[in-house]
Amino acid sequence: MKILYVVPYAPNLIRTRPYSLIRAMTRRGHEVSLVTLWEHEDELPALRRLEQEGVRVVAFRLSRGRVGFNLVGGLASGKPLQAAYSWHPDLAREVGRRLSGDGRPDVIHIEHLRGSVYGLKILSLARRMASSSAIVWDSVDCISMLFERAARHSRSRSRRWIARLELPRTRRWEGMLVRKFPRVLASSREDALALERLAASGDGLDSPEVSVLPNGVDLEYFHPNGTAREPDTLVLTGKMSYHANLTAALHLIEDIMPRVWAKRPGVKVVLAGKSPPPEVRALSERHAGHVVVTGTVSDLRPYLWKASVAVVPVVYGAGSQFKVFEAMASGTPVVASTQAGSALTAHTGHDWMVAEDPSSFAEAILHLLDDGALRQALSENGRTYVEKHHDWAAIAASLEDIYLEDLEKSLPPAAAAPAYRS
């Protein structure tokens, strides 16, 4: 198939869902093109790697000035700021050119709420041209659900205020999108159901079904390597400037760790991830010798390999947590919050440990640090779980089936579906 991906941010190891799906589709023999945006120079190497793997990449720079212009326009128009953020006229023109020229794509895959403005343009052009391209909008997460939770639980006052401001129009926008697109994807059943409820709430009509395409992990990149683990060392990974990760880090150090340190004062916590804000950096100063904040690192795997336990004390969020999959794939035993585990079918006590509140979370950490046999069992079982349920290669095969199903529906009745598979 000829597949066009429209992604409103540069796919990379942090934005791993589009990065991994695009690579997997290329490896499955499809002709894949990517139209995307980049904001920072450090995003370009990942785009070059995609080109080296055979992806045809067209990328435009999204400047800070353009973002500011978009956000002001979004406030005036009533669009959610997430939908307005990534608008770029050059990208819109490029998409229009590809739909109107020769060699139109068989499948057009648009990602995220930020990409939805391009998706609406694509729907309009496709109708006007009577295009037979299959069109898929991958919402990834239900952003309305994320904002509902951020408004209640974020430790950032500005984030709570923004979430409350954006929530009403984000609900309306997501509900409209689910009703408009012929195929909508989400990364978890919880997000899919939330989107379906939004679509049904607009006019009382039955909601279209949202398909679940789970997140995965690169099992070749994240793997156990036999490194000796540092005793009594915990690790929390993730982009620390992301508001949900900021809240998780503060919750860990302020609410959970005092209970751990009371019984095991030598335990060290490593907060490893990109762009830690001042609130996170201050944790290493207030808890010198107990908390290490790495800042941006080129590779998270050494921190996962060295840690005794990976902790995922997520207070709120949406979708599934890549940090859980990456730790399990690396053979690091995991203790996670109930929220972090809501999208997974893993079994607590067998594949990982799940804790409801700060007290039970601290007890789970202490239990694991005391029990080497249990750590080893979770290490092995966690790896087996992600191999079985979250292998990007298998997820890409499921996505290919979705594309083929939608493509057959979009063809004229007399046309036979092309034999894309051997």
GROMACS .gro file of C-alpha atoms in nm:
model
  422
    1MET     CA    1   0.000   0.000   0.000
    2LYS     CA    2   0.091   0.364  -0.038
    3ILE     CA    3   0.050   0.506   0.311
    4LEU     CA    4   0.067   0.876   0.398
    5TYR     CA    5   0.124   0.963   0.764
    6VAL     CA    6   0.034   1.315   0.875
    7VAL     CA    7   0.194   1.365   1.216
    8PRO     CA    8   0.190   1.711   1.382
    9TYR     CA    9   0.522   1.656   1.562
   10ALA     CA   10   0.845   1.481   1.471
   11PRO     CA   11   0.821   1.105   1.540
   12ASN     CA   12   1.114   0.985   1.753
   13LEU     CA   13   1.200   0.761   2.048
   14ILE     CA   14   0.999   0.986   2.281
   15ARG     CA   15   0.702   1.014   2.043
   16THR     CA   16   0.741   0.648   1.985
   17ARG     CA   17   0.393   0.547   1.865
   18PRO     CA   18   0.416   0.709   1.519
   19TYR     CA   19   0.790   0.641   1.498
   20SER     CA   20   0.746   0.270   1.565
   21LEU     CA   21   0.437   0.222   1.347
   22ILE     CA   22   0.597   0.401   1.051
   23ARG     CA   23   0.912   0.189   1.078
   24ALA     CA   24   0.708  -0.130   1.111
   25MET     CA   25   0.493  -0.050   0.808
   26THR     CA   26   0.803   0.021   0.600
   27ARG     CA   27   0.953  -0.310   0.707
   28ARG     CA   28   0.630  -0.484   0.606
   29GLY     CA   29   0.695  -0.368   0.249
   30HIS     CA   30   0.461  -0.071   0.220
   31GLU     CA   31   0.551   0.258   0.051
   32VAL     CA   32   0.538   0.501   0.343
   33SER     CA   33   0.548   0.881   0.329
   34LEU     CA   34   0.556   1.112   0.630
   35VAL     CA   35   0.450   1.476   0.634
   36THR     CA   36   0.540   1.629   0.968
   37LEU     CA   37   0.663   1.928   1.169
   38TRP     CA   38   0.969   1.984   1.383
   39GLU     CA   39   1.032   2.247   1.649
   40HIS     CA   40   1.387   2.177   1.773
   41GLU     CA   41   1.710   2.077   1.597
   42ASP     CA   42   1.745   1.766   1.816
   43GLU     CA   43   1.433   1.623   1.648
   44LEU     CA   44   1.597   1.604   1.305
   45PRO     CA   45   1.823   1.297   1.356
   46ALA     CA   46   1.518   1.073   1.410
   47LEU     CA   47   1.368   1.199   1.083
   48ARG     CA   48   1.694   1.120   0.905
   49ARG     CA   49   1.686   0.767   1.051
   50LEU     CA   50   1.337   0.720   0.910
   51GLU     CA   51   1.463   0.834   0.570
   52GLN     CA   52   1.748   0.584   0.593
   53GLU     CA   53   1.489   0.310   0.645
   54GLY     CA   54   1.307   0.407   0.326
   55VAL     CA   55   1.043   0.652   0.454
   56ARG     CA   56   0.980   0.953   0.229
   57VAL     CA   57   0.991   1.246   0.472
   58VAL     CA   58   0.872   1.603   0.419
   59ALA     CA   59   0.919   1.814   0.733
   60PHE     CA   60   0.845   2.180   0.800
   61ARG     CA   61   0.973   2.385   1.091
   62LEU     CA   62   0.709   2.495   1.341
   63SER     CA   63   0.859   2.814   1.485
   64ARG     CA   64   0.773   2.964   1.822
   65GLY     CA   65   0.627   3.262   1.639
   66ARG     CA   66   0.398   3.037   1.439
   67VAL     CA   67   0.290   2.855   1.759
   68GLY     CA   68   0.209   3.187   1.928
   69PHE     CA   69   0.008   3.301   1.626
   70ASN     CA   70  -0.178   2.968   1.623
   71LEU     CA   71  -0.266   2.985   1.992
   72VAL     CA   72  -0.401   3.338   1.968
   73GLY     CA   73  -0.605   3.234   1.668
   74GLY     CA   74  -0.729   2.927   1.854
   75LEU     CA   75  -0.855   3.136   2.144
   76ALA     CA   76  -1.043   3.360   1.904
   77SER     CA   77  -1.188   3.075   1.696
   78GLY     CA   78  -1.311   2.851   1.977
   79LYS     CA   79  -1.088   2.562   1.869
   80PRO     CA   80  -0.908   2.376   2.149
   81LEU     CA   81  -0.552   2.503   2.180
   82GLN     CA   82  -0.429   2.149   2.116
   83ALA     CA   83  -0.604   2.154   1.778
   84ALA     CA   84  -0.472   2.500   1.691
   85TYR     CA   85  -0.113   2.447   1.812
   86SER     CA   86   0.037   2.270   1.510
   87TRP     CA   87  -0.124   2.447   1.216
   88HIS     CA   88   0.124   2.518   0.936
   89PRO     CA   89   0.005   2.638   0.593
   90ASP     CA   90   0.296   2.468   0.414
   91LEU     CA   91   0.204   2.132   0.561
   92ALA     CA   92  -0.161   2.187   0.463
   93ARG     CA   93  -0.057   2.269   0.106
   94GLU     CA   94   0.165   1.961   0.092
   95VAL     CA   95  -0.123   1.738   0.201
   96GLY     CA   96  -0.351   1.897  -0.060
   97ARG     CA   97  -0.089   1.845  -0.330
   98ARG     CA   98  -0.060   1.476  -0.249
   99LEU     CA   99  -0.434   1.424  -0.261
  100SER     CA  100  -0.482   1.607  -0.589
  101GLY     CA  101  -0.181   1.474  -0.780
  102ASP     CA  102  -0.089   1.141  -0.933
  103GLY     CA  103   0.002   0.855  -0.705
  104ARG     CA  104  -0.258   0.933  -0.442
  105PRO     CA  105  -0.212   0.736  -0.119
  106ASP     CA  106  -0.422   0.428  -0.054
  107VAL     CA  107  -0.430   0.512   0.316
  108ILE     CA  108  -0.403   0.846   0.498
  109HIS     CA  109  -0.324   0.816   0.869
  110ILE     CA  110  -0.357   1.133   1.078
  111GLU     CA  111  -0.230   1.136   1.435
  112HIS     CA  112  -0.351   1.309   1.753
  113LEU     CA  113  -0.583   1.597   1.834
  114ARG     CA  114  -0.306   1.830   1.714
  115GLY     CA  115  -0.331   1.673   1.370
  116SER     CA  116  -0.709   1.688   1.353
  117VAL     CA  117  -0.720   2.022   1.165
  118TYR     CA  118  -0.530   1.854   0.882
  119GLY     CA  119  -0.759   1.555   0.907
  120LEU     CA  120  -1.067   1.772   0.856
  121LYS     CA  121  -0.904   1.931   0.551
  122ILE     CA  122  -0.826   1.584   0.415
  123LEU     CA  123  -1.187   1.470   0.464
  124SER     CA  124  -1.313   1.775   0.275
  125LEU     CA  125  -1.069   1.727  -0.014
  126ALA     CA  126  -1.141   1.353  -0.033
  127ARG     CA  127  -1.515   1.414  -0.064
  128ARG     CA  128  -1.464   1.680  -0.329
  129MET     CA  129  -1.238   1.451  -0.536
  130ALA     CA  130  -1.441   1.133  -0.473
  131SER     CA  131  -1.119   0.981  -0.340
  132SER     CA  132  -1.109   0.611  -0.257
  133SER     CA  133  -0.830   0.656   0.000
  134ALA     CA  134  -0.894   0.504   0.342
  135ILE     CA  135  -0.872   0.778   0.606
  136VAL     CA  136  -0.779   0.698   0.968
  137TRP     CA  137  -0.762   0.939   1.260
  138ASP     CA  138  -0.550   0.805   1.547
  139SER     CA  139  -0.658   1.008   1.850
  140VAL     CA  140  -0.400   0.814   2.058
  141ASP     CA  141  -0.553   0.940   2.388
  142CYS     CA  142  -0.879   1.105   2.486
  143ILE     CA  143  -0.748   1.453   2.565
  144SER     CA  144  -1.075   1.553   2.733
  145MET     CA  145  -1.030   1.271   2.984
  146LEU     CA  146  -0.669   1.379   3.039
  147PHE     CA  147  -0.780   1.739   3.102
  148GLU     CA  148  -1.053   1.628   3.343
  149ARG     CA  149  -0.792   1.448   3.549
  150ALA     CA  150  -0.533   1.725   3.520
  151ALA     CA  151  -0.788   1.981   3.642
  152ARG     CA  152  -0.835   1.778   3.960
  153HIS     CA  153  -0.492   1.634   4.030
  154SER     CA  154  -0.210   1.831   3.864
  155ARG     CA  155   0.047   1.979   4.103
  156SER     CA  156   0.092   2.265   3.856
  157ARG     CA  157  -0.150   2.552   3.922
  158SER     CA  158  -0.114   2.680   3.564
  159ARG     CA  159  -0.183   2.333   3.424
  160ARG     CA  160  -0.500   2.302   3.634
  161TRP     CA  161  -0.617   2.642   3.508
  162ILE     CA  162  -0.543   2.560   3.143
  163ALA     CA  163  -0.716   2.221   3.171
  164ARG     CA  164  -1.031   2.382   3.313
  165LEU     CA  165  -1.028   2.649   3.043
  166GLU     CA  166  -0.980   2.400   2.760
  167LEU     CA  167  -1.204   2.119   2.879
  168PRO     CA  168  -1.545   2.232   2.741
  169ARG     CA  169  -1.427   2.304   2.387
  170THR     CA  170  -1.201   1.997   2.382
  171ARG     CA  171  -1.500   1.780   2.468
  172ARG     CA  172  -1.704   1.934   2.185
  173TRP     CA  173  -1.416   1.904   1.937
  174GLU     CA  174  -1.333   1.540   2.016
  175GLY     CA  175  -1.700   1.441   2.000
  176MET     CA  176  -1.729   1.606   1.658
  177LEU     CA  177  -1.415   1.432   1.531
  178VAL     CA  178  -1.534   1.086   1.630
  179ARG     CA  179  -1.858   1.145   1.439
  180LYS     CA  180  -1.681   1.276   1.128
  181PHE     CA  181  -1.398   1.027   1.067
  182PRO     CA  182  -1.478   0.687   0.916
  183ARG     CA  183  -1.217   0.522   1.140
  184VAL     CA  184  -1.095   0.642   1.479
  185LEU     CA  185  -0.824   0.473   1.683
  186ALA     CA  186  -0.728   0.502   2.050
  187SER     CA  187  -0.446   0.345   2.247
  188SER     CA  188  -0.664   0.191   2.521
  189ARG     CA  189  -1.019   0.071   2.577
  190GLU     CA  190  -1.067   0.337   2.846
  191ASP     CA  191  -0.979   0.614   2.599
  192ALA     CA  192  -1.194   0.459   2.327
  193LEU     CA  193  -1.500   0.446   2.555
  194ALA     CA  194  -1.442   0.806   2.667
  195LEU     CA  195  -1.432   0.920   2.303
  196GLU     CA  196  -1.747   0.723   2.220
  197ARG     CA  197  -1.931   0.889   2.510
  198LEU     CA  198  -1.828   1.233   2.382
  199ALA     CA  199  -1.957   1.152   2.034
  200ALA     CA  200  -2.287   1.024   2.171
  201SER     CA  201  -2.344   1.325   2.396
  202GLY     CA  202  -2.373   1.579   2.114
  203ASP     CA  203  -2.713   1.497   1.965
  204GLY     CA  204  -2.830   1.177   2.129
  205LEU     CA  205  -2.734   0.958   1.832
  206ASP     CA  206  -2.549   0.634   1.882
  207SER     CA  207  -2.175   0.688   1.883
  208PRO     CA  208  -1.949   0.538   1.616
  209GLU     CA  209  -1.720   0.268   1.752
  210VAL     CA  210  -1.361   0.367   1.830
  211SER     CA  211  -1.107   0.092   1.757
  212VAL     CA  212  -0.831   0.011   2.006
  213LEU     CA  213  -0.475  -0.006   1.876
  214PRO     CA  214  -0.254  -0.052   2.183
  215ASN     CA  215   0.084   0.103   2.240
  216GLY     CA  216   0.393  -0.113   2.219
  217VAL     CA  217   0.762  -0.122   2.289
  218ASP     CA  218   1.072  -0.179   2.077
  219LEU     CA  219   1.174  -0.521   2.210
  220GLU     CA  220   1.508  -0.512   2.030
  221TYR     CA  221   1.607  -0.174   2.174
  222PHE     CA  222   1.474  -0.228   2.528
  223HIS     CA  223   1.602  -0.562   2.651
  224PRO     CA  224   1.764  -0.717   2.960
  225ASN     CA  225   2.143  -0.704   2.942
  226GLY     CA  226   2.269  -0.864   3.262
  227THR     CA  227   2.409  -0.543   3.415
  228ALA     CA  228   2.452  -0.576   3.791
  229ARG     CA  229   2.173  -0.380   3.954
  230GLU     CA  230   2.250  -0.120   4.218
  231PRO     CA  231   2.095  -0.221   4.551
  232ASP     CA  232   1.811  -0.009   4.690
  233THR     CA  233   1.783   0.204   4.373
  234LEU     CA  234   1.453   0.314   4.222
  235VAL     CA  235   1.406   0.481   3.883
  236LEU     CA  236   1.126   0.692   3.737
  237THR     CA  237   1.165   0.769   3.367
  238GLY     CA  238   0.987   1.008   3.133
  239LYS     CA  239   0.985   1.360   2.996
  240MET     CA  240   0.985   1.547   3.325
  241SER     CA  241   0.843   1.870   3.183
  242TYR     CA  242   0.520   1.688   3.091
  243HIS     CA  243   0.268   1.791   3.355
  244ALA     CA  244   0.155   1.436   3.442
  245ASN     CA  245   0.518   1.326   3.491
  246LEU     CA  246   0.591   1.635   3.702
  247THR     CA  247   0.297   1.546   3.928
  248ALA     CA  248   0.412   1.182   3.943
  249ALA     CA  249   0.765   1.284   4.047
  250LEU     CA  250   0.640   1.517   4.321
  251HIS     CA  251   0.392   1.255   4.442
  252LEU     CA  252   0.670   0.995   4.459
  253ILE     CA  253   0.915   1.207   4.656
  254GLU     CA  254   0.672   1.395   4.879
  255ASP     CA  255   0.404   1.134   4.951
  256ILE     CA  256   0.555   0.787   4.899
  257MET     CA  257   0.926   0.802   4.972
  258PRO     CA  258   0.905   0.936   5.330
  259ARG     CA  259   0.728   0.608   5.416
  260VAL     CA  260   1.005   0.410   5.243
  261TRP     CA  261   1.291   0.610   5.396
  262ALA     CA  262   1.141   0.567   5.742
  263LYS     CA  263   1.211   0.195   5.716
  264ARG     CA  264   1.496   0.188   5.465
  265PRO     CA  265   1.683   0.520   5.475
  266GLY     CA  266   1.946   0.421   5.218
  267VAL     CA  267   1.709   0.395   4.922
  268LYS     CA  268   1.801   0.619   4.627
  269VAL     CA  269   1.559   0.753   4.366
  270VAL     CA  270   1.675   0.841   4.013
  271LEU     CA  271   1.448   1.072   3.812
  272ALA     CA  272   1.570   1.015   3.456
  273GLY     CA  273   1.422   1.209   3.169
  274LYS     CA  274   1.419   1.511   2.946
  275SER     CA  275   1.376   1.874   3.053
  276PRO     CA  276   1.314   1.856   3.428
  277PRO     CA  277   1.148   2.180   3.544
  278PRO     CA  278   1.268   2.372   3.853
  279GLU     CA  279   1.020   2.189   4.078
  280VAL     CA  280   1.181   1.856   3.986
  281ARG     CA  281   1.541   1.982   4.002
  282ALA     CA  282   1.471   2.117   4.350
  283LEU     CA  283   1.397   1.763   4.472
  284SER     CA  284   1.764   1.665   4.439
  285GLU     CA  285   1.863   1.968   4.647
  286ARG     CA  286   1.607   1.906   4.921
  287HIS     CA  287   1.691   1.535   4.935
  288ALA     CA  288   2.064   1.538   4.863
  289GLY     CA  289   2.205   1.188   4.853
  290HIS     CA  290   1.859   1.036   4.819
  291VAL     CA  291   1.728   1.185   4.492
  292VAL     CA  292   1.921   1.217   4.165
  293VAL     CA  293   1.780   1.421   3.875
  294THR     CA  294   1.965   1.334   3.556
  295GLY     CA  295   1.828   1.594   3.316
  296THR     CA  296   1.818   1.508   2.948
  297VAL     CA  297   1.998   1.182   2.866
  298SER     CA  298   2.067   1.023   2.529
  299ASP     CA  299   1.972   0.673   2.645
  300LEU     CA  300   1.739   0.567   2.928
  301ARG     CA  301   1.835   0.201   2.917
  302PRO     CA  302   2.140   0.218   3.148
  303TYR     CA  303   1.921   0.367   3.421
  304LEU     CA  304   1.663   0.092   3.378
  305TRP     CA  305   1.931  -0.179   3.377
  306LYS     CA  306   2.095  -0.050   3.696
  307ALA     CA  307   1.782   0.008   3.902
  308SER     CA  308   1.647  -0.249   4.146
  309VAL     CA  309   1.290  -0.138   4.078
  310ALA     CA  310   1.118   0.093   3.828
  311VAL     CA  311   0.841   0.303   3.985
  312VAL     CA  312   0.545   0.451   3.795
  313PRO     CA  313   0.342   0.651   4.051
  314VAL     CA  314   0.120   0.818   3.790
  315VAL     CA  315  -0.161   1.015   3.955
  316TYR     CA  316  -0.349   1.096   3.635
  317GLY     CA  317  -0.308   1.039   3.265
  318ALA     CA  318  -0.460   0.884   2.955
  319GLY     CA  319  -0.370   0.593   2.733
  320SER     CA  320  -0.101   0.350   2.842
  321GLN     CA  321   0.235   0.429   2.995
  322PHE     CA  322   0.539   0.373   2.774
  323LYS     CA  323   0.758   0.388   3.085
  324VAL     CA  324   0.592   0.067   3.208
  325PHE     CA  325   0.655  -0.117   2.881
  326GLU     CA  326   1.016   0.004   2.857
  327ALA     CA  327   1.096  -0.108   3.212
  328MET     CA  328   0.932  -0.450   3.162
  329ALA     CA  329   1.111  -0.498   2.831
  330SER     CA  330   1.441  -0.413   3.003
  331GLY     CA  331   1.378  -0.676   3.269
  332THR     CA  332   1.330  -0.424   3.547
  333PRO     CA  333   1.058  -0.512   3.801
  334VAL     CA  334   0.782  -0.251   3.813
  335VAL     CA  335   0.566  -0.099   4.085
  336ALA     CA  336   0.290   0.115   3.935
  337SER     CA  337  -0.015   0.308   4.048
  338THR     CA  338  -0.365   0.189   3.971
  339GLN     CA  339  -0.396   0.472   3.718
  340ALA     CA  340  -0.081   0.358   3.535
  341GLY     CA  341  -0.221   0.007   3.514
  342SER     CA  342  -0.569   0.091   3.391
  343ALA     CA  343  -0.492   0.012   3.026
  344LEU     CA  344  -0.299  -0.312   3.083
  345THR     CA  345  -0.401  -0.675   3.128
  346ALA     CA  346  -0.088  -0.761   3.328
  347HIS     CA  347  -0.141  -0.939   3.662
  348THR     CA  348  -0.023  -0.779   3.984
  349GLY     CA  349   0.212  -0.999   4.183
  350HIS     CA  350   0.301  -1.194   3.868
  351ASP     CA  351   0.398  -0.946   3.595
  352TRP     CA  352   0.431  -0.635   3.813
  353MET     CA  353   0.304  -0.479   4.136
  354VAL     CA  354   0.010  -0.236   4.139
  355ALA     CA  355  -0.060  -0.009   4.436
  356GLU     CA  356  -0.365   0.204   4.515
  357ASP     CA  357  -0.233   0.477   4.747
  358PRO     CA  358   0.097   0.612   4.893
  359SER     CA  359   0.095   0.365   5.182
  360SER     CA  360   0.045   0.054   4.968
  361PHE     CA  361   0.288   0.190   4.707
  362ALA     CA  362   0.560   0.226   4.970
  363GLU     CA  363   0.481  -0.123   5.104
  364ALA     CA  364   0.515  -0.270   4.754
  365ILE     CA  365   0.855  -0.100   4.707
  366LEU     CA  366   0.981  -0.229   5.043
  367HIS     CA  367   0.848  -0.578   4.971
  368LEU     CA  368   1.032  -0.592   4.638
  369LEU     CA  369   1.357  -0.455   4.781
  370ASP     CA  370   1.343  -0.724   5.051
  371ASP     CA  371   1.262  -1.014   4.818
  372GLY     CA  372   1.521  -1.090   4.550
  373ALA     CA  373   1.330  -1.395   4.423
  374LEU     CA  374   1.019  -1.185   4.363
  375ARG     CA  375   1.224  -0.922   4.180
  376GLN     CA  376   1.364  -1.191   3.953
  377ALA     CA  377   1.018  -1.337   3.887
  378LEU     CA  378   0.872  -0.997   3.798
  379SER     CA  379   1.172  -0.926   3.577
  380GLU     CA  380   1.115  -1.242   3.373
  381ASN     CA  381   0.735  -1.230   3.372
  382GLY     CA  382   0.723  -0.861   3.283
  383ARG     CA  383   0.943  -0.921   2.980
  384THR     CA  384   0.724  -1.213   2.874
  385TYR     CA  385   0.411  -0.998   2.911
  386VAL     CA  386   0.529  -0.722   2.677
  387GLU     CA  387   0.659  -0.977   2.427
  388LYS     CA  388   0.311  -1.130   2.415
  389HIS     CA  389   0.095  -0.817   2.423
  390HIS     CA  390   0.298  -0.509   2.320
  391ASP     CA  391   0.528  -0.604   2.034
  392TRP     CA  392   0.517  -0.325   1.774
  393ALA     CA  393   0.549  -0.581   1.494
  394ALA     CA  394   0.225  -0.752   1.598
  395ILE     CA  395   0.051  -0.419   1.656
  396ALA     CA  396   0.153  -0.304   1.307
  397ALA     CA  397   0.005  -0.624   1.162
  398SER     CA  398  -0.326  -0.539   1.332
  399LEU     CA  399  -0.310  -0.186   1.192
  400GLU     CA  400  -0.248  -0.329   0.845
  401ASP     CA  401  -0.569  -0.532   0.879
  402ILE     CA  402  -0.756  -0.212   0.969
  403TYR     CA  403  -0.615  -0.036   0.663
  404LEU     CA  404  -0.717  -0.322   0.434
  405GLU     CA  405  -1.066  -0.340   0.580
  406ASP     CA  406  -1.118   0.035   0.539
  407LEU     CA  407  -0.969   0.034   0.190
  408GLU     CA  408  -1.212  -0.236   0.076
  409LYS     CA  409  -1.502  -0.028   0.212
  410SER     CA  410  -1.382   0.283   0.029
  411LEU     CA  411  -1.348   0.119  -0.312
  412PRO     CA  412  -1.636   0.142  -0.562
  413PRO     CA  413  -1.866  -0.163  -0.544
  414ALA     CA  414  -1.744  -0.302  -0.879
  415ALA     CA  415  -1.377  -0.269  -0.791
  416ALA     CA  416  -1.182  -0.557  -0.651
  417ALA     CA  417  -0.958  -0.493  -0.352
  418PRO     CA  418  -0.592  -0.486  -0.460
  419ALA     CA  419  -0.386  -0.782  -0.349
  420TYR     CA  420  -0.150  -0.599  -0.117
  421ARG     CA  421  -0.050  -0.918   0.061
  422SER     CA  422   0.127  -1.209  -0.095
   0.00000   0.00000   0.00000
